[in-house]
Short mmCIF file of C-alpha atoms in Angstrom, two decimals:
data_model
loop_
_atom_site.label_atom_id
_atom_site.label_comp_id
_atom_site.label_asym_id
_atom_site.label_seq_id
_atom_site.Cartn_x
_atom_site.Cartn_y
_atom_site.Cartn_z
CA UNK A 1 39.33 -20.47 21.77
CA UNK A 2 39.08 -23.93 23.30
CA UNK A 3 35.74 -25.76 23.47
CA UNK A 4 35.99 -27.82 26.63
CA UNK A 5 33.64 -30.79 27.16
CA UNK A 6 32.66 -30.56 30.82
CA UNK A 7 31.59 -34.10 31.82
CA UNK A 8 28.67 -32.61 33.74
CA UNK A 9 27.48 -29.70 31.55
CA UNK A 10 28.72 -30.51 28.04
CA UNK A 11 30.81 -28.37 25.67
CA UNK A 12 31.40 -24.82 26.81
CA UNK A 13 33.85 -22.09 25.81
CA UNK A 14 37.21 -21.81 27.52
CA UNK A 15 36.31 -18.50 29.20
CA UNK A 16 33.92 -20.39 31.54
CA UNK A 17 36.73 -22.52 32.99
CA UNK A 18 39.64 -22.24 35.37
CA UNK A 19 42.79 -24.19 34.54
CA UNK A 20 44.36 -26.34 37.25
CA UNK A 21 47.59 -27.60 35.73
CA UNK A 22 48.99 -31.12 35.53
CA UNK A 23 46.58 -33.79 36.78
CA UNK A 24 47.11 -36.77 39.07
CA UNK A 25 49.96 -35.32 41.13
CA UNK A 26 50.20 -37.46 44.23
CA UNK A 27 50.96 -35.81 47.54
CA UNK A 28 53.59 -37.86 49.42
CA UNK A 29 51.89 -40.03 52.05
CA UNK A 30 54.36 -39.14 54.77
CA UNK A 31 54.61 -35.46 53.88
CA UNK A 32 55.87 -34.45 57.32
CA UNK A 33 58.69 -36.98 57.20
CA UNK A 34 59.54 -37.21 53.49
CA UNK A 35 62.81 -35.79 52.16
CA UNK A 36 63.13 -32.28 50.75
CA UNK A 37 63.77 -33.86 47.34
CA UNK A 38 60.50 -35.81 47.45
CA UNK A 39 58.59 -32.74 48.57
CA UNK A 40 60.18 -30.52 45.86
CA UNK A 41 59.37 -33.17 43.27
CA UNK A 42 55.69 -33.10 44.28
CA UNK A 43 55.41 -29.36 44.78
CA UNK A 44 57.38 -27.96 41.84
CA UNK A 45 58.56 -30.50 39.26
CA UNK A 46 56.26 -30.97 36.26
CA UNK A 47 56.19 -33.14 33.15
CA UNK A 48 55.30 -30.19 30.88
CA UNK A 49 55.18 -32.48 27.83
CA UNK A 50 55.11 -31.38 24.21
CA UNK A 51 52.25 -33.71 23.33
CA UNK A 52 49.33 -35.27 25.19
CA UNK A 53 48.77 -33.84 28.65
CA UNK A 54 46.42 -34.95 31.42
CA UNK A 55 45.28 -31.77 33.11
CA UNK A 56 42.71 -30.40 35.55
CA UNK A 57 39.97 -27.93 34.65
CA UNK A 58 37.18 -26.44 36.76
CA UNK A 59 33.90 -25.25 35.29
CA UNK A 60 33.85 -21.94 37.15
CA UNK A 61 30.86 -20.40 35.33
CA UNK A 62 28.89 -23.65 35.40
CA UNK A 63 28.84 -26.62 37.76
CA UNK A 64 32.01 -25.43 39.56
CA UNK A 65 33.37 -28.99 39.59
CA UNK A 66 36.92 -30.11 38.93
CA UNK A 67 37.49 -32.75 36.24
CA UNK A 68 40.24 -34.03 33.97
CA UNK A 69 40.97 -33.40 30.30
CA UNK A 70 43.38 -35.08 27.90
CA UNK A 71 44.64 -32.29 25.64
CA UNK A 72 47.50 -32.03 23.14
CA UNK A 73 49.80 -29.12 24.03
CA UNK A 74 50.85 -28.47 20.44
CA UNK A 75 47.57 -28.82 18.54
CA UNK A 76 45.27 -27.99 21.50
CA UNK A 77 43.06 -30.91 20.39
CA UNK A 78 41.04 -32.40 23.25
CA UNK A 79 40.80 -36.19 23.15
CA UNK A 80 38.82 -36.90 26.31
CA UNK A 81 37.33 -35.49 29.48
CA UNK A 82 36.63 -37.59 32.55
CA UNK A 83 35.36 -37.21 36.08
CA UNK A 84 37.37 -37.50 39.26
CA UNK A 85 37.55 -41.17 40.25
CA UNK A 86 36.83 -42.49 36.74
CA UNK A 87 39.25 -44.76 34.93
CA UNK A 88 41.88 -42.81 32.95
CA UNK A 89 41.20 -42.95 29.21
CA UNK A 90 44.25 -44.05 27.23
CA UNK A 91 46.34 -41.36 25.54
CA UNK A 92 45.79 -41.28 21.75
CA UNK A 93 48.66 -42.62 19.65
CA UNK B 1 84.18 -8.87 10.29
CA UNK B 2 83.90 -5.60 8.44
CA UNK B 3 82.85 -2.82 10.77
CA UNK B 4 79.61 -1.02 10.07
CA UNK B 5 80.10 2.74 9.94
CA UNK B 6 78.62 5.88 8.45
CA UNK B 7 81.40 5.98 5.84
CA UNK B 8 80.69 2.39 4.80
CA UNK B 9 76.99 3.13 4.61
CA UNK B 10 77.70 6.14 2.40
CA UNK B 11 80.12 4.24 0.12
CA UNK B 12 77.62 1.43 -0.40
CA UNK B 13 74.75 3.86 -0.91
CA UNK B 14 76.51 5.56 -3.84
CA UNK B 15 77.92 2.33 -5.25
CA UNK B 16 81.58 2.81 -4.36
CA UNK B 17 81.64 -0.02 -1.84
CA UNK B 18 81.84 -3.67 -2.70
CA UNK B 19 78.45 -4.41 -1.22
CA UNK B 20 77.43 -5.71 2.16
CA UNK B 21 79.19 -8.77 3.54
CA UNK B 22 77.32 -11.67 5.12
CA UNK B 23 76.87 -11.02 8.84
CA UNK B 24 77.78 -14.56 9.90
CA UNK B 25 78.83 -17.85 8.26
CA UNK B 26 76.58 -20.90 7.98
CA UNK B 27 79.10 -23.70 8.57
CA UNK B 28 78.48 -27.44 8.58
CA UNK B 29 78.62 -28.75 12.15
CA UNK B 30 82.06 -30.10 13.19
CA UNK B 31 82.22 -33.57 14.81
CA UNK B 32 83.17 -32.09 18.20
CA UNK B 33 83.20 -28.84 20.15
CA UNK B 34 84.41 -27.71 23.56
CA UNK B 35 81.01 -26.16 24.28
CA UNK B 36 77.69 -26.55 22.49
CA UNK B 37 74.88 -24.10 23.24
CA UNK B 38 71.41 -25.41 22.42
CA UNK B 39 69.16 -22.51 21.44
CA UNK B 40 69.93 -19.68 19.02
CA UNK B 41 67.90 -16.95 20.63
CA UNK B 42 69.36 -13.86 22.24
CA UNK B 43 70.34 -15.64 25.46
CA UNK B 44 72.10 -18.53 23.70
CA UNK B 45 73.95 -16.25 21.26
CA UNK B 46 74.97 -13.94 24.12
CA UNK B 47 76.32 -16.95 26.01
CA UNK B 48 78.42 -17.98 23.01
CA UNK B 49 79.67 -14.43 22.49
CA UNK B 50 80.78 -13.99 26.11
CA UNK B 51 82.34 -17.47 26.17
CA UNK B 52 84.55 -16.36 23.29
CA UNK B 53 85.15 -12.79 24.37
CA UNK B 54 85.46 -13.03 28.17
CA UNK B 55 86.86 -16.55 28.51
CA UNK B 56 88.70 -17.24 25.25
CA UNK B 57 86.57 -20.34 24.59
CA UNK B 58 86.05 -20.16 20.83
CA UNK B 59 85.53 -23.82 19.85
CA UNK B 60 81.81 -23.26 20.39
CA UNK B 61 78.68 -24.10 18.41
CA UNK B 62 75.21 -22.63 18.78
CA UNK B 63 72.50 -25.05 17.59
CA UNK B 64 69.14 -23.59 16.61
CA UNK B 65 66.23 -25.78 15.50
CA UNK B 66 64.61 -22.98 13.50
CA UNK B 67 66.15 -19.64 12.62
CA UNK B 68 68.07 -17.18 14.79
CA UNK B 69 65.86 -15.17 17.09
CA UNK B 70 62.71 -16.84 15.73
CA UNK B 71 61.42 -17.81 19.17
CA UNK B 72 60.78 -15.49 22.06
CA UNK B 73 63.59 -13.12 21.04
CA UNK B 74 61.45 -12.12 18.06
CA UNK B 75 58.10 -12.33 19.83
CA UNK B 76 58.38 -10.10 22.89
CA UNK B 77 57.52 -6.47 23.57
CA UNK B 78 61.20 -5.43 23.94
CA UNK B 79 61.00 -3.87 27.41
CA UNK B 80 64.34 -3.43 29.19
CA UNK B 81 64.32 -2.50 32.89
CA UNK B 82 65.94 -3.51 36.17
CA UNK B 83 63.57 -2.26 38.89
CA UNK B 84 62.99 -5.65 40.53
CA UNK B 85 62.33 -5.99 44.23
CA UNK B 86 64.72 -8.60 45.60
CA UNK B 87 68.48 -8.14 45.88
CA UNK B 88 69.24 -11.24 43.79
CA UNK B 89 67.04 -10.00 40.95
CA UNK B 90 68.36 -6.46 41.18
CA UNK B 91 71.88 -7.89 40.84
CA UNK B 92 71.33 -9.76 37.60
CA UNK B 93 68.85 -7.41 35.90
CA UNK B 94 70.92 -4.31 36.69
CA UNK B 95 74.07 -6.05 35.43
CA UNK B 96 72.15 -6.69 32.24
CA UNK B 97 70.88 -3.13 31.93
CA UNK B 98 74.43 -1.81 32.33
CA UNK B 99 75.57 -4.10 29.52
CA UNK B 100 72.71 -2.86 27.30
CA UNK B 101 73.98 0.69 27.81
CA UNK B 102 77.25 -0.01 26.00
CA UNK B 103 76.28 -2.87 23.73
CA UNK B 104 75.50 -1.03 20.49
CA UNK B 105 79.09 0.26 20.40
CA UNK B 106 80.63 -2.98 21.60
CA UNK B 107 78.84 -5.16 19.05
CA UNK B 108 79.05 -2.51 16.30
CA UNK B 109 75.37 -3.19 15.65
CA UNK B 110 72.59 -0.66 16.20
CA UNK B 111 70.37 -2.19 18.89
CA UNK B 112 68.10 0.90 18.79
CA UNK B 113 68.30 0.87 22.59
CA UNK B 114 66.16 3.76 23.73
CA UNK B 115 66.20 4.66 27.44
CA UNK B 116 62.86 6.40 27.32
CA UNK B 117 61.82 5.53 30.87
CA UNK B 118 59.23 3.13 32.16
CA UNK B 119 56.19 4.02 34.25
CA UNK B 120 54.52 1.45 36.49
CA UNK B 121 51.06 2.69 37.38
CA UNK B 122 49.50 2.35 40.82
CA UNK B 123 45.71 2.15 40.94
CA UNK B 124 45.14 1.28 44.61
CA UNK B 125 46.50 2.29 48.00
CA UNK B 126 48.14 -1.08 48.21
CA UNK B 127 49.93 -0.56 44.90
CA UNK B 128 51.14 2.86 46.05
CA UNK B 129 52.66 1.22 49.13
CA UNK B 130 54.20 -1.54 47.06
CA UNK B 131 55.64 0.99 44.61
CA UNK B 132 57.16 2.92 47.48
CA UNK B 133 58.67 -0.25 48.95
CA UNK B 134 60.10 -1.28 45.57
CA UNK B 135 61.52 2.19 44.83
CA UNK B 136 63.35 2.17 48.16
CA UNK B 137 64.62 -1.36 47.56
CA UNK B 138 65.82 -0.33 44.09
CA UNK B 139 67.68 2.69 45.44
CA UNK B 140 69.38 0.62 48.12
CA UNK B 141 70.61 -1.57 45.26
CA UNK B 142 71.89 1.42 43.30
CA UNK B 143 69.08 1.32 40.74
CA UNK B 144 67.44 4.58 39.69
CA UNK B 145 63.79 4.79 40.70
CA UNK B 146 61.34 7.52 41.55
CA UNK B 147 57.80 7.91 42.78
CA UNK B 148 55.47 10.12 40.78
CA UNK B 149 52.28 11.58 42.24
CA UNK B 150 48.99 11.28 40.36
CA UNK B 151 49.48 14.75 38.81
CA UNK B 152 53.10 14.07 37.89
CA UNK B 153 52.10 10.75 36.32
CA UNK B 154 49.39 12.35 34.19
CA UNK B 155 51.87 15.04 33.09
CA UNK B 156 54.52 12.40 32.28
CA UNK B 157 52.04 10.39 30.17
CA UNK B 158 49.54 12.92 28.79
CA UNK B 159 47.40 10.37 26.92
CA UNK B 160 46.60 8.47 30.13
CA UNK B 161 42.97 8.44 31.20
CA UNK B 162 42.97 10.90 34.13
CA UNK B 163 39.30 10.43 34.97
CA UNK B 164 38.50 9.56 38.56
CA UNK B 165 35.34 7.76 37.47
CA UNK B 166 37.01 4.72 35.90
CA UNK B 167 37.14 1.40 37.72
CA UNK B 168 40.82 1.81 38.64
CA UNK B 169 41.77 5.52 38.55
CA UNK B 170 45.49 6.30 38.29
CA UNK B 171 46.71 7.18 41.80
CA UNK B 172 50.42 7.54 41.10
CA UNK B 173 53.31 5.55 39.71
CA UNK B 174 56.91 4.54 40.01
CA UNK B 175 59.31 5.32 37.18
CA UNK B 176 62.71 4.02 36.15
CA UNK B 177 64.15 6.54 33.73
CA UNK B 178 67.05 4.34 32.56
CA UNK B 179 64.59 1.67 31.42
CA UNK B 180 63.30 1.57 27.88
CA UNK B 181 63.01 -0.55 24.78
CA UNK B 182 65.37 -2.05 22.19
CA UNK B 183 65.16 -3.68 18.78
CA UNK B 184 64.46 -7.39 19.32
CA UNK B 185 65.99 -8.80 16.12
CA UNK B 186 69.06 -6.62 16.48
CA UNK B 187 70.13 -8.16 19.78
CA UNK B 188 70.11 -11.66 18.22
CA UNK B 189 71.79 -10.54 15.00
CA UNK B 190 74.32 -8.34 16.82
CA UNK B 191 75.41 -11.12 19.15
CA UNK B 192 75.43 -13.65 16.27
CA UNK B 193 77.64 -11.46 14.09
CA UNK B 194 80.06 -10.65 16.93
CA UNK B 195 80.23 -14.28 18.12
CA UNK B 196 80.80 -15.52 14.57
CA UNK B 197 83.68 -13.06 14.16
CA UNK B 198 85.29 -14.61 17.26
CA UNK B 199 85.04 -18.10 15.73
CA UNK B 200 81.73 -19.42 17.06
CA UNK B 201 79.85 -21.72 14.65
CA UNK B 202 76.19 -20.78 14.33
CA UNK B 203 74.19 -23.72 13.00
CA UNK B 204 70.54 -23.17 12.12
CA UNK B 205 67.84 -25.73 11.21
CA UNK B 206 69.54 -28.15 13.59
CA UNK B 207 67.27 -29.74 16.19
CA UNK B 208 68.64 -31.76 19.09
CA UNK B 209 67.07 -35.24 19.14
CA UNK B 210 69.09 -36.87 21.95
CA UNK B 211 71.54 -35.91 24.69
CA UNK B 212 74.26 -38.56 25.01
CA UNK B 213 75.71 -39.38 28.42
CA UNK B 214 78.58 -41.47 29.70
CA UNK B 215 77.43 -42.34 33.19
CA UNK B 216 76.54 -39.07 34.87
CA UNK B 217 78.47 -36.96 32.37
CA UNK B 218 77.25 -35.41 29.11
CA UNK B 219 79.39 -36.38 26.11
CA UNK B 220 77.46 -35.15 23.11
CA UNK B 221 74.27 -34.58 21.21
CA UNK B 222 72.41 -36.24 18.38
CA UNK B 223 70.86 -33.70 16.03
CA UNK B 224 68.93 -33.58 12.78
CA UNK B 225 72.28 -32.64 11.17
CA UNK B 226 74.31 -35.47 12.66
CA UNK B 227 76.01 -36.40 15.87
CA UNK B 228 78.14 -33.81 17.71
CA UNK B 229 80.51 -34.52 20.61
CA UNK B 230 80.74 -31.87 23.31
CA UNK B 231 82.71 -31.51 26.52
CA UNK B 232 80.10 -29.13 27.91
CA UNK B 233 76.56 -28.31 26.85
CA UNK B 234 74.40 -25.32 27.72
CA UNK B 235 70.62 -25.60 27.32
CA UNK B 236 69.15 -22.18 26.57
CA UNK B 237 65.81 -23.07 25.03
CA UNK B 238 63.17 -21.10 27.00
CA UNK B 239 59.76 -22.72 26.35
CA UNK B 240 61.32 -25.97 25.18
CA UNK B 241 63.57 -26.43 28.23
CA UNK B 242 61.40 -29.21 29.69
CA UNK B 243 61.64 -31.16 26.42
CA UNK B 244 65.46 -30.95 26.48
CA UNK B 245 65.65 -31.74 30.20
CA UNK B 246 63.54 -34.86 29.54
CA UNK B 247 66.10 -35.93 26.89
CA UNK B 248 68.81 -35.57 29.52
CA UNK B 249 66.79 -37.49 32.11
CA UNK B 250 65.69 -34.90 34.65
CA UNK B 251 62.67 -32.68 35.30
CA UNK B 252 62.26 -28.94 35.75
CA UNK B 253 59.81 -26.83 37.77
CA UNK B 254 58.81 -25.21 34.48
CA UNK B 255 55.51 -25.07 32.61
CA UNK B 256 55.24 -23.70 29.08
CA UNK B 257 52.49 -21.21 28.29
CA UNK B 258 51.62 -18.94 25.36
CA UNK B 259 52.26 -15.23 25.88
CA UNK B 260 50.56 -13.02 23.31
CA UNK B 261 51.29 -9.53 22.10
CA UNK B 262 49.90 -7.23 19.44
CA UNK B 263 50.67 -4.04 17.57
CA UNK B 264 48.27 -1.35 16.43
CA UNK B 265 48.38 0.35 13.06
CA UNK B 266 51.09 3.05 13.03
CA UNK B 267 50.11 6.48 14.32
CA UNK B 268 51.95 9.72 14.94
CA UNK B 269 54.03 9.88 18.16
CA UNK B 270 51.75 9.88 21.22
CA UNK B 271 53.75 7.92 23.78
CA UNK B 272 57.42 8.60 24.52
CA UNK B 273 57.86 6.17 27.41
CA UNK B 274 56.81 2.64 28.41
CA UNK B 275 53.65 2.32 30.51
CA UNK B 276 52.79 -0.75 32.57
CA UNK B 277 49.77 -1.44 34.72
CA UNK B 278 49.61 -4.46 36.96
CA UNK B 279 46.01 -3.98 38.03
CA UNK B 280 44.37 -3.16 34.70
CA UNK B 281 47.07 -5.44 33.29
CA UNK B 282 48.59 -4.18 30.10
CA UNK B 283 51.92 -2.74 29.04
CA UNK B 284 52.56 -0.58 26.02
CA UNK B 285 55.20 1.42 24.19
CA UNK B 286 55.33 3.05 20.78
CA UNK B 287 57.79 1.79 18.21
CA UNK B 288 59.80 4.06 15.93
CA UNK B 289 57.41 3.07 13.13
CA UNK B 290 54.54 4.45 15.19
CA UNK B 291 52.85 1.18 16.10
CA UNK B 292 51.70 0.75 19.68
CA UNK B 293 53.35 -2.45 20.95
CA UNK B 294 51.00 -4.01 23.48
CA UNK B 295 51.20 -7.03 25.76
CA UNK B 296 49.72 -8.45 28.95
CA UNK B 297 49.30 -11.86 30.57
CA UNK B 298 49.82 -15.48 29.60
CA UNK B 299 47.17 -17.97 28.53
CA UNK B 300 46.46 -20.15 31.57
CA UNK B 301 47.03 -23.56 30.01
CA UNK B 302 50.21 -25.42 29.04
CA UNK B 303 51.01 -25.05 25.36
CA UNK B 304 53.78 -25.29 22.79
CA UNK B 305 51.64 -23.88 19.97
CA UNK B 306 53.11 -20.35 19.64
CA UNK B 307 49.57 -18.96 19.52
CA UNK B 308 47.06 -18.07 22.18
CA UNK B 309 43.32 -17.55 22.64
CA UNK B 310 41.08 -14.68 21.67
CA UNK B 311 39.78 -13.96 25.23
CA UNK B 312 43.29 -12.88 26.24
CA UNK B 313 43.52 -10.45 23.31
CA UNK B 314 40.09 -9.07 24.26
CA UNK B 315 41.32 -8.50 27.82
CA UNK B 316 44.39 -6.67 26.53
CA UNK B 317 42.30 -4.50 24.22
CA UNK B 318 39.79 -3.61 26.94
CA UNK B 319 42.60 -2.68 29.35
CA UNK B 320 44.15 -0.44 26.66
CA UNK B 321 40.86 1.35 26.01
CA UNK B 322 40.31 1.88 29.74
CA UNK B 323 43.74 3.44 30.23
CA UNK B 324 44.10 5.18 26.86
CA UNK B 325 40.65 6.09 25.47
CA UNK B 326 42.25 7.72 22.39
CA UNK B 327 43.20 4.29 21.02
CA UNK B 328 39.62 2.98 20.87
CA UNK B 329 39.32 3.40 17.08
CA UNK B 330 42.74 1.98 16.26
CA UNK B 331 42.97 -1.25 14.32
CA UNK B 332 45.11 -4.14 15.50
CA UNK B 333 47.67 -4.74 12.79
CA UNK B 334 48.82 -8.15 13.94
CA UNK B 335 49.07 -10.33 17.02
CA UNK B 336 51.26 -13.30 17.83
CA UNK B 337 52.29 -15.64 20.60
CA UNK B 338 55.50 -17.06 22.02
CA UNK B 339 56.00 -19.97 24.38
CA UNK B 340 57.28 -18.78 27.73
CA UNK B 341 58.89 -20.94 30.42
CA UNK B 342 57.04 -20.12 33.62
CA UNK B 343 58.84 -20.84 36.88
CA UNK B 344 56.93 -21.04 40.20
CA UNK B 345 58.73 -18.00 41.67
CA UNK B 346 58.90 -15.96 38.42
CA UNK B 347 62.70 -16.02 38.57
CA UNK B 348 65.09 -17.77 36.18
CA UNK B 349 67.05 -20.99 36.67
CA UNK B 350 70.74 -20.58 35.81
CA UNK B 351 73.54 -23.01 36.50
CA UNK B 352 74.37 -26.68 36.87
CA UNK B 353 72.00 -29.61 36.37
CA UNK B 354 72.01 -33.16 37.77
CA UNK B 355 74.06 -34.13 34.67
CA UNK B 356 77.76 -33.28 34.87
CA UNK B 357 78.92 -30.87 32.16
CA UNK B 358 75.33 -29.94 31.33
CA UNK B 359 74.26 -26.41 32.21
CA UNK B 360 70.87 -24.76 31.93
CA UNK B 361 69.50 -21.26 31.61
CA UNK B 362 65.71 -21.09 31.55
CA UNK B 363 62.65 -20.02 33.50
CA UNK B 364 62.82 -16.37 32.43
CA UNK B 365 59.12 -16.68 31.74
CA UNK B 366 57.52 -13.51 30.51
CA UNK B 367 60.48 -11.21 31.13
CA UNK B 368 63.65 -12.61 29.61
CA UNK B 369 64.33 -10.12 26.83
CA UNK B 370 65.72 -7.43 29.13
CA UNK B 371 68.13 -9.93 30.65
CA UNK B 372 69.64 -11.12 27.35
CA UNK B 373 73.20 -9.76 27.76
CA UNK B 374 73.41 -10.31 31.54
CA UNK B 375 72.05 -13.83 31.26
CA UNK B 376 74.61 -14.73 28.58
CA UNK B 377 77.40 -13.13 30.62
CA UNK B 378 76.74 -15.15 33.78
CA UNK B 379 76.04 -18.45 32.00
CA UNK B 380 79.26 -18.13 29.97
CA UNK B 381 81.19 -17.54 33.20
CA UNK B 382 79.41 -20.48 34.87
CA UNK B 383 80.22 -22.84 31.97
CA UNK B 384 83.82 -21.66 31.61
CA UNK B 385 84.64 -21.98 35.31
CA UNK B 386 82.42 -24.95 36.23
CA UNK B 387 80.87 -23.07 39.13
CA UNK B 388 77.98 -20.60 39.36
CA UNK B 389 78.79 -16.96 38.65
CA UNK B 390 78.12 -15.00 41.89
CA UNK B 391 75.13 -13.24 40.29
CA UNK B 392 73.75 -16.60 39.08
CA UNK B 393 74.34 -18.58 42.28
CA UNK B 394 70.99 -17.68 43.95
CA UNK B 395 69.16 -18.84 40.80
CA UNK B 396 70.24 -22.49 41.02
CA UNK B 397 67.87 -25.37 40.29
CA UNK B 398 68.63 -26.50 43.82
CA UNK B 399 66.59 -23.64 45.32
CA UNK B 400 63.38 -25.59 44.71
CA UNK B 401 64.63 -28.25 47.11
CA UNK B 402 66.14 -25.88 49.68
CA UNK B 403 63.07 -23.65 49.59
CA UNK B 404 65.12 -20.48 49.05
CA UNK B 405 62.86 -19.10 46.32
CA UNK B 406 63.22 -15.61 44.83
CA UNK B 407 59.61 -14.62 44.60
CA UNK B 408 59.22 -11.90 42.01
CA UNK B 409 55.55 -12.74 41.33
CA UNK B 410 53.70 -9.55 42.03
CA UNK B 411 56.76 -8.10 43.73
CA UNK B 412 57.82 -6.59 40.41
CA UNK B 413 54.28 -5.60 39.35
CA UNK B 414 53.62 -7.20 35.95
CA UNK B 415 56.40 -9.72 35.54
CA UNK B 416 58.01 -8.28 32.39
#
């Protein structure tokens, strides 16, 4: 079971959270005019790395706020959690 | 390849035979092949087998980073069925089911394929309507399917909880009687042995570290056992497809998640069919050893760890006890996880990639086992002829740009 450090509430068990997938996806500015390829890239294509992953979590059973976590997809180790709008912490080596 | 038979079994049992032969060779990789398949699970081995058998392409290698069938082929709950909603899905899954029906004889390997039927429970009015819609769609596609009333369902599966006081009482079900289960290792070993006999090199402990290109065309692979040239390459790596695609320089609409399963301690026969419930969310069958083989949903987060979290196992156990109160005292013998390649529309991706000569077969997510022979059949045809097999054409990577998705999420109840 993951222990997730909510930046607002502190460490809580995974069951209190909702996962939101890859973080920092940027919706195309001109989404009505952009190409199908650009739209597909935004909507469907994912990095899905075997390694460090920036991802979104929401503390459903707590503050109900979305935030970001840096987690390793093979070891499940969590290196950092940060609020929306904060500077991105660097990925561990 | 020496054929397995009752006579051979008898001769070896009483010491008159000369022992069992190795099922396949373990050759050193050659410097070059016509086709290299990356991934030695059921799908990859089936692709190699059908390349050799249907298309006469025998200068083929299958590269496996671990051991044969050690990934999802050996980690699933072995359900085989074809009662999917959409025409495209019905086409490929039914093709696969038909292959299963003759495969034990064809491969001369006992796949323990048991067409014991599969019951999909309905617990709400909505699910009854959906079941009815799906059964009609199945029949229009020539797939056997029936609706069972509440009473018929409880008679078909006597250990089901028939109480009307539970949160989701059983209201009826749909059943596909040609569905069933098979032996997971056997499908990998059977295809491996048959492909090897046709000249395919099966190379284990061989991880791909780079995909070499000449311009837009694939020309070979670097591996932990040396460099291998290839005219064509097929990527059949399930949960690791994104990693391989990244090596080749493109992205996939795939995310990798753990899918867990568990078995109970063995008990006497109590369940002679497969039962699935989308609402209470669990699916279960009983193995020949007597263990209840139980599975349900994925862990929500991306992972390559081949293990999942305890809350998911608790959910599975509570769903089992709700539907089958007689199992409440059973012990869980073991549980495990595999890494499944989840696609946004719960349908696979089969066909060409942005790199010329590089083909992909992935995105089967939580339900790829049943498709093993059909998937190999259509990918082999696609690779051999450099164009999508008609059954594979709707499942192109391009559909995520065109928007022509094949949405089997929910449409096929639990996606397994």
